[in-house]
Coordinates of C-alpha atoms in Angstrom, one line a residue:
X163 CA 0.0 0.0 0.0
X164 CA 1.1 3.6 -0.7
X165 CA 2.0 5.4 2.5
X166 CA -0.6 7.9 3.6
X167 CA 0.1 11.6 3.0
X168 CA 0.9 13.8 6.0
X169 CA -2.4 15.7 5.5
X170 CA -4.4 12.5 5.6
X171 CA -2.7 11.3 8.8
X172 CA -3.2 14.7 10.4
X173 CA -6.9 14.8 9.4
X174 CA -7.4 11.3 10.9
X175 CA -5.9 12.6 14.2
X176 CA -7.9 15.9 14.2
X177 CA -11.3 14.5 13.2
X178 CA -11.3 11.0 14.8
X179 CA -8.5 11.2 17.4
X180 CA -6.8 8.1 15.9
X181 CA -3.6 7.7 17.8
X182 CA -2.3 5.3 15.2
X183 CA -2.3 8.1 12.6
X184 CA -0.4 10.4 15.0
X185 CA 2.0 7.7 15.8
X186 CA 2.7 7.2 12.1
X187 CA 3.5 10.9 11.7
X188 CA 5.9 10.8 14.7
X189 CA 7.6 7.7 13.3
X190 CA 7.9 9.4 9.9
X191 CA 9.6 12.6 11.3
X192 CA 11.3 11.6 14.5
X193 CA 14.7 11.5 12.9
X194 CA 14.3 14.8 11.2
X195 CA 13.1 16.6 14.3
X196 CA 15.6 15.0 16.7
X197 CA 18.7 15.5 14.4
X198 CA 17.8 19.1 13.6
X199 CA 17.5 19.7 17.3
X200 CA 20.7 17.9 18.0
X201 CA 22.6 19.8 15.3
X202 CA 21.3 23.1 16.8
X203 CA 22.3 22.3 20.4
X204 CA 24.9 19.5 20.2
X205 CA 23.3 17.6 23.1
X206 CA 21.2 14.5 22.8
X207 CA 19.2 14.9 26.0
X208 CA 18.3 18.5 25.2
X209 CA 17.5 17.5 21.6
X210 CA 15.1 14.8 23.0
X211 CA 13.4 17.3 25.2
X212 CA 13.0 19.7 22.2
X213 CA 11.7 16.8 20.1
X214 CA 9.0 16.1 22.7
X215 CA 8.0 19.7 22.8
X216 CA 7.7 19.8 19.0
X217 CA 5.4 16.8 18.8
X218 CA 3.3 18.1 21.6
X219 CA 2.9 21.3 19.7
X220 CA 2.1 19.4 16.6
X221 CA -0.7 17.5 18.4
X222 CA -2.1 20.8 19.8
X223 CA -1.8 22.8 16.5
X224 CA -2.9 19.9 14.3
X225 CA -6.2 21.6 13.3
X226 CA -4.4 24.6 11.8
X227 CA -1.9 22.4 9.9
X228 CA -4.3 20.1 8.0
X229 CA -4.0 22.2 4.8
X230 CA -0.3 21.5 4.7
X231 CA 0.5 18.8 2.1
X232 CA 3.7 17.9 4.0
X233 CA 4.8 18.7 7.5
X234 CA 8.6 18.4 7.0
X235 CA 9.3 22.1 6.7
X236 CA 7.0 23.1 9.6
X237 CA 8.5 20.5 11.9
X238 CA 12.1 21.4 10.9
X239 CA 11.6 25.1 11.7
X240 CA 9.7 24.4 14.9
X241 CA 12.5 22.0 16.0
X242 CA 15.2 24.6 15.5
X243 CA 13.1 27.3 17.3
X244 CA 12.2 25.1 20.2
X245 CA 15.8 23.9 20.6
X246 CA 17.1 27.5 20.6
X247 CA 14.6 28.4 23.3
X248 CA 15.8 25.5 25.4
X249 CA 19.5 26.3 24.8
X250 CA 18.9 29.9 26.0
X251 CA 17.2 28.6 29.1
X252 CA 20.0 26.2 29.7
X253 CA 22.7 28.9 29.3
X254 CA 20.9 31.1 31.8
X255 CA 20.8 28.3 34.3
X256 CA 24.4 27.4 33.6
X257 CA 23.5 23.7 33.1
X258 CA 25.5 21.4 31.0
X259 CA 24.1 18.3 29.2
X260 CA 25.9 15.1 28.7
X261 CA 26.3 13.8 25.1
X262 CA 25.1 10.4 24.1
X263 CA 27.3 8.3 21.8
X264 CA 25.8 7.0 18.6
X265 CA 25.2 3.3 19.1
X266 CA 24.8 2.5 15.5
X267 CA 26.4 3.9 12.3
X268 CA 26.3 2.5 8.9
X269 CA 29.8 3.3 7.6
X270 CA 30.0 5.8 4.8
X271 CA 33.0 7.0 2.9
X272 CA 35.4 9.2 4.9
X273 CA 35.0 12.1 2.5
X274 CA 31.2 12.0 2.9
X275 CA 31.6 11.8 6.7
X276 CA 33.9 14.8 6.7
X277 CA 31.6 16.9 4.5
X278 CA 28.6 16.0 6.7
X279 CA 30.5 16.8 9.9
X280 CA 31.6 20.2 8.5
X281 CA 28.0 20.9 7.3
X282 CA 26.2 20.0 10.5
X283 CA 26.9 23.2 12.6
X284 CA 25.4 25.4 9.9
X285 CA 23.0 23.1 8.1
X286 CA 19.9 24.0 10.1
X287 CA 20.5 27.8 9.9
X288 CA 20.9 27.4 6.1
X289 CA 17.7 25.4 5.8
X290 CA 15.8 27.9 7.9
X291 CA 17.0 30.7 5.6
X292 CA 15.3 29.0 2.6
X293 CA 11.8 29.7 1.5
X294 CA 9.1 27.3 2.7
X295 CA 8.8 25.7 -0.7
X296 CA 12.6 25.2 -1.1
X297 CA 12.9 23.8 2.5
X298 CA 10.1 21.3 1.8
X299 CA 11.7 20.2 -1.4
X300 CA 15.1 19.6 0.2
X301 CA 13.6 17.6 3.1
X302 CA 11.3 15.5 1.1
X303 CA 14.1 14.6 -1.4
X304 CA 17.0 14.1 1.0
X305 CA 15.5 13.4 4.4
X306 CA 12.5 11.3 3.4
X307 CA 14.2 10.0 0.2
X308 CA 11.1 10.4 -1.9
X309 CA 11.5 10.1 -5.7
X310 CA 10.8 13.2 -7.8
X311 CA 7.5 11.6 -8.9
X312 CA 6.4 11.1 -5.2
X313 CA 7.4 14.7 -4.3
X314 CA 5.3 15.9 -7.3
X315 CA 2.3 13.9 -6.0
X316 CA 2.8 15.1 -2.4
X317 CA 3.1 18.8 -3.4
X318 CA 0.4 18.6 -6.1
X319 CA 2.7 19.8 -8.9
X320 CA 4.0 18.4 -12.2
X321 CA 7.1 16.1 -12.1
X322 CA 9.1 18.5 -14.2
X323 CA 8.2 21.3 -11.8
X324 CA 9.2 19.2 -8.8
X325 CA 12.6 18.4 -10.3
X326 CA 13.2 22.1 -11.1
X327 CA 12.2 23.0 -7.5
X328 CA 14.6 20.5 -6.1
X329 CA 17.4 21.6 -8.3
X330 CA 16.8 25.3 -7.5
X331 CA 16.5 24.5 -3.8
X332 CA 19.7 22.5 -3.7
X333 CA 21.6 25.3 -5.4
X334 CA 20.2 27.9 -3.0
X335 CA 21.1 25.8 -0.1
X336 CA 24.6 25.5 -1.4
X337 CA 24.7 29.3 -1.5
X338 CA 23.4 29.6 2.1
X339 CA 26.0 27.1 3.3
X340 CA 28.8 28.9 1.5
X341 CA 27.8 32.2 3.2
X342 CA 28.2 30.4 6.5
X343 CA 31.7 29.2 5.7
X344 CA 30.8 25.7 4.4
X345 CA 31.6 25.0 0.8
X346 CA 29.6 21.9 0.1
X347 CA 32.4 20.1 -1.7
X348 CA 32.0 17.9 -4.7
X349 CA 28.5 16.8 -4.2
X350 CA 26.0 18.5 -1.9
X351 CA 23.3 16.1 -2.8
X352 CA 25.4 13.0 -2.1
X353 CA 26.6 14.4 1.2
X354 CA 23.0 15.1 2.4
X355 CA 21.8 11.6 1.3
X356 CA 24.7 10.0 3.2
X357 CA 24.3 12.3 6.2
X358 CA 20.6 11.9 6.6
X359 CA 20.9 8.1 6.2
X360 CA 23.5 8.1 9.0
X361 CA 21.2 10.3 11.1
X362 CA 18.5 7.7 10.7
X363 CA 20.8 5.2 12.5
X364 CA 21.8 7.6 15.3
X365 CA 20.2 8.0 18.7
X366 CA 16.6 9.0 18.4
X367 CA 13.8 9.2 21.0
X368 CA 11.4 6.3 21.2
X369 CA 8.5 6.9 18.8
X370 CA 5.9 5.5 21.1
X371 CA 7.2 7.6 24.0
X372 CA 7.0 10.8 21.9
X373 CA 3.7 10.0 20.3
X374 CA 1.9 8.9 23.5
X375 CA 3.0 11.9 25.5
X376 CA 2.2 14.3 22.7
X377 CA -1.3 12.9 22.2
X378 CA -1.9 13.0 25.9
X379 CA -0.7 16.6 26.1
X380 CA -3.0 17.6 23.2
X381 CA -6.1 16.9 25.2
X382 CA -4.9 18.2 28.6
X383 CA -5.7 21.5 30.1
X384 CA -3.0 24.2 30.5
X385 CA -2.2 23.2 34.0
X386 CA -1.9 19.5 33.1
X387 CA 0.2 20.4 30.1
X388 CA 2.7 22.3 32.3
X389 CA 3.0 19.4 34.7
X390 CA 3.4 17.0 31.8
X391 CA 6.3 19.0 30.4
X392 CA 8.0 18.8 33.9
X393 CA 7.3 15.1 34.0
X394 CA 8.8 14.6 30.6
X395 CA 11.9 16.4 31.5
X396 CA 12.5 14.2 34.5
X397 CA 11.3 10.9 33.2
X398 CA 13.0 10.7 29.8
X399 CA 15.3 7.7 30.0
X400 CA 18.4 7.8 27.9
X401 CA 18.2 4.1 26.9
X402 CA 20.6 2.5 24.5
X403 CA 19.6 3.0 20.9
X404 CA 18.6 -0.5 20.1
X405 CA 16.2 -0.6 23.1
X406 CA 14.7 2.8 22.1
X407 CA 14.1 1.7 18.6
X408 CA 12.9 -1.8 19.2
X409 CA 10.8 -0.6 22.1
X410 CA 9.2 2.2 19.9
X411 CA 8.8 0.7 16.5
X412 CA 7.7 -2.9 15.6
X413 CA 10.0 -4.1 12.9
X414 CA 11.1 -7.5 14.3
X415 CA 10.3 -10.8 12.6
X416 CA 7.5 -12.8 14.2
X417 CA 9.8 -15.8 14.3
X418 CA 12.5 -14.3 16.4
X419 CA 12.4 -12.6 19.8
X420 CA 13.5 -9.0 20.4
X421 CA 16.6 -10.2 22.3
X422 CA 17.6 -12.5 19.4
X423 CA 17.2 -9.7 16.9
X424 CA 19.3 -7.3 18.9
X425 CA 22.1 -9.8 19.2
X426 CA 21.9 -10.7 15.5
X427 CA 21.8 -7.1 14.3
X428 CA 24.7 -6.1 16.6
X429 CA 26.8 -8.9 15.3
X430 CA 26.0 -8.0 11.7
X431 CA 26.7 -4.3 12.3
X432 CA 30.1 -5.2 13.7
X433 CA 30.8 -7.5 10.7
X434 CA 29.8 -4.7 8.3
X435 CA 31.9 -2.1 10.1
X436 CA 35.0 -4.4 10.2
X437 CA 34.6 -5.5 6.6
X438 CA 34.6 -1.9 5.3
X439 CA 37.5 -1.1 7.6
X440 CA 39.5 -4.1 6.2
X441 CA 39.4 -6.2 9.3
X442 CA 38.9 -9.9 8.7
X443 CA 36.0 -11.4 10.7
X444 CA 35.6 -15.2 11.1
X445 CA 32.3 -16.3 9.7
X446 CA 31.6 -18.2 13.0
X447 CA 31.4 -15.0 14.8
X448 CA 28.3 -13.8 13.0
X449 CA 24.9 -15.6 13.0
X450 CA 24.0 -16.3 9.4
X451 CA 21.0 -14.2 8.2
X452 CA 19.9 -15.1 4.7
X453 CA 19.3 -12.2 2.4
X454 CA 16.8 -12.2 -0.5
X455 CA 19.8 -11.7 -2.7
X456 CA 21.1 -15.2 -1.7
X457 CA 18.1 -16.8 -3.4
X458 CA 18.1 -17.6 -7.1
X459 CA 16.5 -16.2 -9.1
X460 CA 16.4 -13.0 -7.2
X461 CA 13.0 -11.7 -6.2
X462 CA 13.7 -8.1 -7.2
X463 CA 10.2 -6.9 -6.1
X464 CA 11.0 -8.2 -2.6
X465 CA 14.4 -6.6 -2.7
X466 CA 12.8 -3.2 -3.5
X467 CA 10.3 -3.7 -0.7
X468 CA 13.1 -4.2 1.8
X469 CA 14.8 -1.1 0.5
X470 CA 11.8 1.1 1.0
X471 CA 9.2 1.9 3.6
X472 CA 9.9 0.9 7.2
X473 CA 13.0 -1.1 6.3
X474 CA 14.8 2.0 5.0
X475 CA 13.5 4.5 7.6
X476 CA 14.4 2.6 10.7
X477 CA 17.0 0.2 12.2
X478 CA 17.3 -2.7 9.8
X479 CA 16.3 -6.2 11.1
X480 CA 19.1 -8.7 10.5
X481 CA 17.7 -9.9 7.2
X482 CA 17.6 -6.4 5.8
X483 CA 21.1 -5.5 7.2
X484 CA 22.4 -8.6 5.4
X485 CA 20.8 -7.3 2.2
X486 CA 22.7 -4.0 2.5
X487 CA 25.9 -5.9 3.3
X488 CA 25.5 -8.0 0.1
X489 CA 25.0 -4.8 -1.9
X490 CA 28.2 -3.2 -0.6
X491 CA 30.1 -6.4 -1.4
X492 CA 29.0 -6.5 -5.0
X493 CA 31.6 -5.7 -7.7
X494 CA 31.1 -3.4 -10.7
X495 CA 30.4 -6.3 -13.1
X496 CA 28.0 -7.8 -10.6
X497 CA 26.1 -4.5 -10.2
X498 CA 25.9 -4.2 -14.0
X499 CA 24.5 -7.7 -14.3
X500 CA 22.0 -7.0 -11.6
X501 CA 20.9 -3.8 -13.3
X502 CA 20.5 -5.8 -16.6
X503 CA 18.2 -8.2 -14.7
X504 CA 16.2 -5.4 -13.3
X505 CA 15.8 -3.7 -16.7
X506 CA 13.9 -6.7 -18.1
X507 CA 12.1 -7.9 -14.9
X508 CA 8.4 -7.4 -14.4
X509 CA 8.4 -4.8 -11.7
X510 CA 6.3 -1.8 -10.6
X511 CA 7.6 1.6 -11.6
X512 CA 8.3 2.4 -8.0
X513 CA 10.2 -0.8 -7.4
X514 CA 12.3 -0.3 -10.5
X515 CA 13.1 3.3 -9.5
X516 CA 14.1 2.2 -6.0
X517 CA 16.4 -0.6 -7.3
X518 CA 18.0 1.5 -10.1
X519 CA 18.7 4.3 -7.7
X520 CA 20.3 2.1 -5.1
X521 CA 22.4 0.0 -7.5
X522 CA 23.1 2.9 -9.8
X523 CA 24.6 4.9 -7.0
X524 CA 26.7 2.0 -5.9
X525 CA 27.9 1.4 -9.4
X526 CA 29.0 5.0 -9.8
X527 CA 30.8 4.8 -6.4
X528 CA 32.7 1.7 -7.5
X529 CA 33.3 2.5 -11.2
X530 CA 32.3 6.0 -11.9
X531 CA 33.0 6.0 -15.7
X532 CA 31.0 2.7 -16.2
X533 CA 28.1 4.0 -14.1
X534 CA 28.0 7.4 -15.9
X535 CA 28.2 5.8 -19.3
X536 CA 25.4 3.3 -18.4
X537 CA 23.0 5.9 -17.2
X538 CA 23.9 8.8 -19.5
X539 CA 20.8 8.2 -21.6
X540 CA 18.7 8.8 -18.4
X541 CA 20.0 12.4 -18.1
X542 CA 16.8 13.8 -19.5
X543 CA 14.8 12.2 -16.7
X544 CA 14.3 14.4 -13.7
X545 CA 15.3 11.7 -11.2
X546 CA 18.6 11.0 -12.9
X547 CA 19.8 14.4 -14.1
X548 CA 20.9 15.6 -10.7
X549 CA 22.3 12.2 -9.8
X550 CA 24.5 12.1 -12.9
X551 CA 25.4 15.8 -12.4
X552 CA 26.7 15.0 -8.9
X553 CA 28.7 12.0 -10.1
X554 CA 30.2 14.0 -13.0
X555 CA 31.1 16.7 -10.5
X556 CA 32.9 14.2 -8.3
X557 CA 34.8 12.9 -11.3
X558 CA 35.7 16.4 -12.6
X559 CA 37.1 17.4 -9.2
X560 CA 39.4 14.3 -9.3
X561 CA 40.3 14.1 -13.0
X562 CA 38.9 17.1 -14.9
X563 CA 40.6 16.3 -18.2
X564 CA 39.3 12.7 -18.3
X565 CA 35.9 13.8 -17.2
X566 CA 35.8 16.5 -19.9
X567 CA 36.9 14.0 -22.6
X568 CA 34.1 11.6 -21.5
X569 CA 31.6 14.4 -21.7
X570 CA 32.7 15.5 -25.1
X571 CA 32.5 11.9 -26.4
X572 CA 28.9 11.5 -25.1
X573 CA 27.9 14.8 -26.7
X574 CA 29.5 13.9 -30.0
X575 CA 27.5 10.6 -29.9
X576 CA 24.3 12.6 -29.4
X577 CA 23.6 10.9 -26.0
X578 CA 22.3 14.1 -24.4
X579 CA 20.6 15.5 -27.4
X580 CA 18.0 12.9 -28.3
X581 CA 15.0 15.0 -27.4
X582 CA 13.8 18.0 -29.4
X583 CA 11.2 20.5 -28.4
X584 CA 9.8 22.9 -31.1
X585 CA 13.0 22.3 -33.2
X586 CA 15.3 23.1 -30.3
X587 CA 17.9 20.6 -29.0
X588 CA 17.1 19.7 -25.5
X589 CA 20.2 19.5 -23.2
X590 CA 20.2 18.8 -19.5
X591 CA 22.1 21.8 -18.3
X592 CA 22.7 20.6 -14.8
X593 CA 24.9 17.8 -16.1
X594 CA 27.5 20.5 -17.0
X595 CA 26.6 23.3 -14.6
X596 CA 27.5 21.3 -11.5
X597 CA 31.0 20.3 -12.5
X598 CA 31.8 23.7 -14.1
X599 CA 30.8 25.5 -11.0
X600 CA 32.7 23.2 -8.7
X601 CA 35.8 23.6 -10.8
X602 CA 35.4 27.4 -11.1
X603 CA 35.8 27.6 -7.4
X604 CA 38.9 25.3 -7.2
X605 CA 40.4 25.1 -10.7
X606 CA 39.2 27.8 -13.1
X607 CA 41.2 26.6 -16.1
X608 CA 39.7 23.2 -15.7
X609 CA 36.3 24.7 -15.6
X610 CA 36.9 26.2 -19.0
X611 CA 38.0 22.9 -20.4
X612 CA 34.9 21.2 -19.1
X613 CA 32.7 23.9 -20.7
X614 CA 34.5 23.5 -24.1
X615 CA 33.4 19.9 -24.1
X616 CA 30.0 21.4 -25.3
X617 CA 29.4 22.8 -28.8
X618 CA 29.6 26.6 -28.6
X619 CA 25.9 27.0 -29.1
X620 CA 25.1 24.9 -26.0
X621 CA 27.5 26.5 -23.6
X622 CA 25.4 29.4 -22.3
X623 CA 22.5 27.2 -21.0
X624 CA 24.5 25.5 -18.2
X625 CA 26.0 28.8 -17.1
X626 CA 22.5 30.2 -16.6
X627 CA 21.7 27.3 -14.3
X628 CA 24.5 28.2 -11.8
X629 CA 23.8 30.1 -8.6
X630 CA 26.7 32.5 -8.3
X631 CA 26.0 34.0 -4.9
X632 CA 28.8 32.0 -3.2
X633 CA 31.6 33.2 -5.6
X634 CA 34.3 35.2 -3.9
X635 CA 35.6 38.4 -5.5
X636 CA 38.6 36.6 -7.1
X637 CA 36.2 34.0 -8.6
X638 CA 34.3 36.8 -10.3
X639 CA 37.5 37.4 -12.3
X640 CA 37.7 33.7 -13.1
X641 CA 34.1 33.7 -14.2
X642 CA 34.7 36.7 -16.6
X643 CA 37.8 35.2 -18.1
X644 CA 36.0 31.8 -18.6
X645 CA 33.0 33.4 -20.5
X646 CA 35.2 35.7 -22.6
X647 CA 37.3 32.7 -23.7
X648 CA 34.6 30.1 -24.3
X649 CA 31.4 31.8 -25.5
X650 CA 30.3 33.6 -28.6
X651 CA 30.3 37.4 -28.6
X652 CA 26.5 37.6 -28.0
X653 CA 26.4 34.8 -25.4
X654 CA 29.5 36.2 -23.6
X655 CA 27.7 39.6 -23.0
X656 CA 24.7 37.7 -21.5
X657 CA 26.8 35.6 -19.2
X658 CA 28.9 38.5 -18.0
X659 CA 25.7 39.9 -16.4
X660 CA 24.8 36.7 -14.6
X661 CA 26.6 37.5 -11.3
X662 CA 24.8 40.9 -11.1
X663 CA 21.4 39.2 -11.2
X664 CA 22.1 36.5 -8.6
X665 CA 20.6 37.3 -5.2
X666 CA 22.8 39.5 -3.1
X667 CA 23.0 39.2 0.7
X668 CA 20.2 36.7 0.8
X669 CA 17.5 39.4 0.5
X670 CA 16.1 38.4 -2.8
X671 CA 17.6 41.3 -4.7
X672 CA 20.3 41.5 -7.4
X673 CA 23.5 43.4 -6.9
X674 CA 23.0 47.0 -5.8
X675 CA 24.5 49.8 -8.0
X676 CA 27.5 50.0 -5.6
X677 CA 28.0 46.2 -5.8
X678 CA 27.7 46.4 -9.6
X679 CA 30.3 49.1 -9.8
X680 CA 32.7 47.0 -7.7
X681 CA 32.0 43.9 -9.9
X682 CA 32.7 45.9 -13.1
X683 CA 35.9 47.2 -11.7
X684 CA 37.0 43.8 -10.5
X685 CA 36.7 42.2 -13.9
X686 CA 38.1 45.2 -15.8
X687 CA 34.9 45.3 -17.9
X688 CA 35.0 46.5 -21.4
X689 CA 32.5 49.2 -22.5
X690 CA 30.3 46.6 -24.1
X691 CA 30.3 44.6 -20.9
X692 CA 29.6 47.7 -18.8
X693 CA 26.6 48.5 -21.0
X694 CA 25.2 45.0 -20.7
X695 CA 25.5 44.9 -16.9
X696 CA 24.1 48.4 -16.5
X697 CA 20.9 47.6 -18.5
X698 CA 20.6 44.2 -16.8
X699 CA 20.9 45.3 -13.2
X700 CA 18.5 48.2 -13.6
X701 CA 15.7 45.9 -14.8
X702 CA 15.1 44.9 -11.1
X703 CA 13.9 47.9 -9.2
X704 CA 15.4 46.5 -5.9
X705 CA 18.9 47.1 -7.3
X706 CA 18.6 50.8 -7.4
X707 CA 15.8 51.7 -5.0
X708 CA 17.2 52.4 -1.5
X709 CA 15.7 49.5 0.5
X710 CA 17.1 50.7 3.8
X711 CA 16.2 54.4 3.8
X712 CA 12.4 54.6 3.7
X713 CA 12.5 58.4 3.7
X714 CA 13.9 58.5 0.2
X715 CA 11.4 59.2 -2.5
X716 CA 11.2 57.6 -5.9
X717 CA 12.4 60.8 -7.5
X718 CA 15.5 60.7 -5.3
X719 CA 16.3 57.1 -6.3
X720 CA 15.8 57.9 -10.0
X721 CA 18.1 60.8 -9.7
X722 CA 20.8 58.6 -8.1
X723 CA 20.2 56.0 -10.9
X724 CA 20.8 58.6 -13.6
X725 CA 23.9 59.9 -11.8
X726 CA 25.3 56.4 -11.6
X727 CA 24.5 55.6 -15.2
X728 CA 26.1 58.9 -16.3
X729 CA 29.4 57.7 -14.8
X730 CA 29.2 54.1 -16.0
X731 CA 27.7 54.5 -19.5
X732 CA 26.7 58.0 -20.4
X733 CA 25.2 57.1 -23.7
X734 CA 22.6 54.8 -21.9
X735 CA 21.3 57.4 -19.4
X736 CA 17.8 57.6 -21.1
X737 CA 17.6 53.9 -21.8
X738 CA 18.5 53.1 -18.2
X739 CA 16.0 55.6 -16.9
X740 CA 13.3 54.2 -19.1
X741 CA 14.1 50.6 -17.9
X742 CA 14.2 51.7 -14.3
X743 CA 10.9 53.6 -14.5
X744 CA 9.2 50.7 -16.2
X745 CA 10.4 48.4 -13.4
X746 CA 9.1 50.9 -10.8
X747 CA 5.7 51.0 -12.6
X748 CA 5.1 47.4 -11.8
X749 CA 3.8 48.6 -8.5
X750 CA 0.4 50.2 -9.3
X751 CA 0.6 52.9 -6.6
X752 CA 3.8 54.2 -8.2
X753 CA 2.4 54.6 -11.6
X754 CA 1.2 58.3 -11.4
X755 CA 4.6 59.4 -9.9
X756 CA 6.5 57.3 -12.6
X757 CA 4.5 59.0 -15.3
X758 CA 5.3 62.4 -14.0
X759 CA 9.0 61.6 -13.9
X760 CA 9.0 60.1 -17.4
X761 CA 7.4 63.2 -18.8
X762 CA 9.9 65.4 -17.0
X763 CA 12.9 63.6 -18.4
X764 CA 11.4 63.2 -21.9
X765 CA 10.8 66.9 -21.9
X766 CA 14.5 67.5 -21.3
X767 CA 16.0 65.0 -23.7
X768 CA 13.2 64.5 -26.2
X769 CA 13.9 60.7 -26.1
X770 CA 10.6 58.8 -26.7
X771 CA 12.2 55.6 -25.2
X772 CA 11.5 57.1 -21.8
X773 CA 7.8 56.9 -22.6
X774 CA 7.5 53.8 -24.8
X775 CA 9.0 51.5 -22.1
X776 CA 6.2 52.7 -19.8
X777 CA 3.5 52.4 -22.4
X778 CA 4.6 48.8 -23.0
X779 CA 4.4 47.9 -19.2
X780 CA 1.5 46.2 -17.4
X781 CA 1.0 49.4 -15.4
X782 CA -0.1 51.2 -18.6
X783 CA -2.9 48.8 -19.3
X784 CA -4.2 49.3 -15.8
X785 CA -4.0 53.1 -15.9
X786 CA -5.3 53.9 -19.4
X787 CA -6.0 57.6 -18.8
X788 CA -2.4 58.2 -17.7
X789 CA -1.2 56.0 -20.6
X790 CA -3.0 58.2 -23.1
X791 CA -1.3 61.2 -21.5
X792 CA 2.1 59.6 -22.2
X793 CA 1.1 58.6 -25.7
X794 CA 0.1 62.1 -26.6
X795 CA 3.6 63.3 -25.7
X796 CA 5.4 61.0 -28.2
X797 CA 7.3 62.9 -30.8
X798 CA 6.9 60.2 -33.5
X799 CA 3.4 60.7 -35.1
X800 CA 3.2 57.1 -36.2
X801 CA 3.9 55.7 -32.8
X802 CA 1.7 58.3 -31.1
X803 CA -1.3 57.2 -33.2
X804 CA -0.6 53.5 -32.6
X805 CA -0.4 53.8 -28.8
X806 CA -3.5 56.1 -28.7
X807 CA -5.5 53.4 -30.5
X808 CA -4.3 50.8 -28.0
X809 CA -5.6 52.9 -25.1
X810 CA -8.9 54.0 -26.4

């Protein structure tokens, strides 16, 4: 059965007080809430206390949250806020909390471990700085491990839209992390997948304990609620992880006791850890747990089932842990053979996606070139484009010349250009944008070589998909040199403006005029580049309106805009003014003042462009009387008659 949506479970709790539905929500998000709290405070017991408060608040506010298609974002923000409140109280009382040690860790690659450890202190601040939509996309993809198709269904949007939202959110998170001193390394997506998977095996509060106390609190009066919080603070027992999980979530086999499962799981975990560490373990030390992969022919539908749902979300019973051990032990040819079997097996779409994602990731870890070549044809599918981009980014960081040669060979063979839309060649830009950006930060010359793997007419697209907010000043120079050397004259002028349009200081605005001046000086811009950047940055009114001084009028800001343009590109002063006024006219209340300013400047220069840009704006169609006033002042009779007819 498909898992119930968050909104359905919450509605079952609100309307019918079904505790099983609330328990299911707690089980689904315990790891997210607890680990966000733990990253915020660094203390397990304090994180457990915060987690309890979050789920109590969820139970109490459930009625107001039933319209949310997913609760991941709300729970994450609430967990961080509640934890900070507790940390503040703890500091005032000068109390120190003791740290728990993680009882279980599924080993990951040291590089992924290091990247995750570096990211953790700033991850939750960066997530909190994202918009609600971006935060939901990140958490659904990397915390809940939903496919793009499942995310689209959950959010009620198209699959392509879901993929674009995930890609945008991932790049914006990369920028937020970079501002906090954490460059996400070769693959932000891979690091988050590995990190959240490790979190799922780390110490978490018992689901039953959280759910039962939260549901009890939701029906209690305020006095009882206060006493319950006090009780929870004193009665929470820091039990070993295996006891917490097994006591809170029923995953055990009906044919084995809990004690036997704990012993078997622990032995298998030790075997898995030692094997990856290169330590030989006698087979007699570990109880044999047969995996579904040991049976021939392999029941791939059953394998997929064990890789999803409860098996993937919680501590693995011994049979499932054995399955993961078998996967890790498979060689590149064995993984390729398994993928061949899956390709022709009769499976549901969901099972096939689950298996190809698992085995495909493992294949690319063991033999990157083979894995990339095998799945290159899938690059036009939303689920695979970001995965291939991350893998190519990893490869480019290690061996940029070989990665560029592989990319050029695939493009020459037409692998990435098999789909056409209205006569245009479709190209998955993220395949190139990810490695080019990673190399731009660390090895600018290699970034240019990677870009040159593309035909010249396809090079601009990937550059437009890059979020440039995290570039340092020196990297702006590298960006300019790369686009000058590798793009056509027309495309180079477009690309040179991209850093000015990326969001500055996280406030949703492009570079200010002062920032643009510094950028142009930094890259030693040519007159043509200056003109392109001036016109580009002024199109967004937030770049030249003074956002911090509310006492300044629109007339003051337009005067400053004209003065700045006169210094940067004197020949463009009227064009820039017209563009700026048209941008300001998007706000309906500004339109009368904008018209007055346009008429004043047109009277000085006689340049009709100051008026035609306004006449072509949305504001003109909503203010037809003022639009006619503008049209009547046009010096060109033909244009004057044309616009007057439009605004009759």
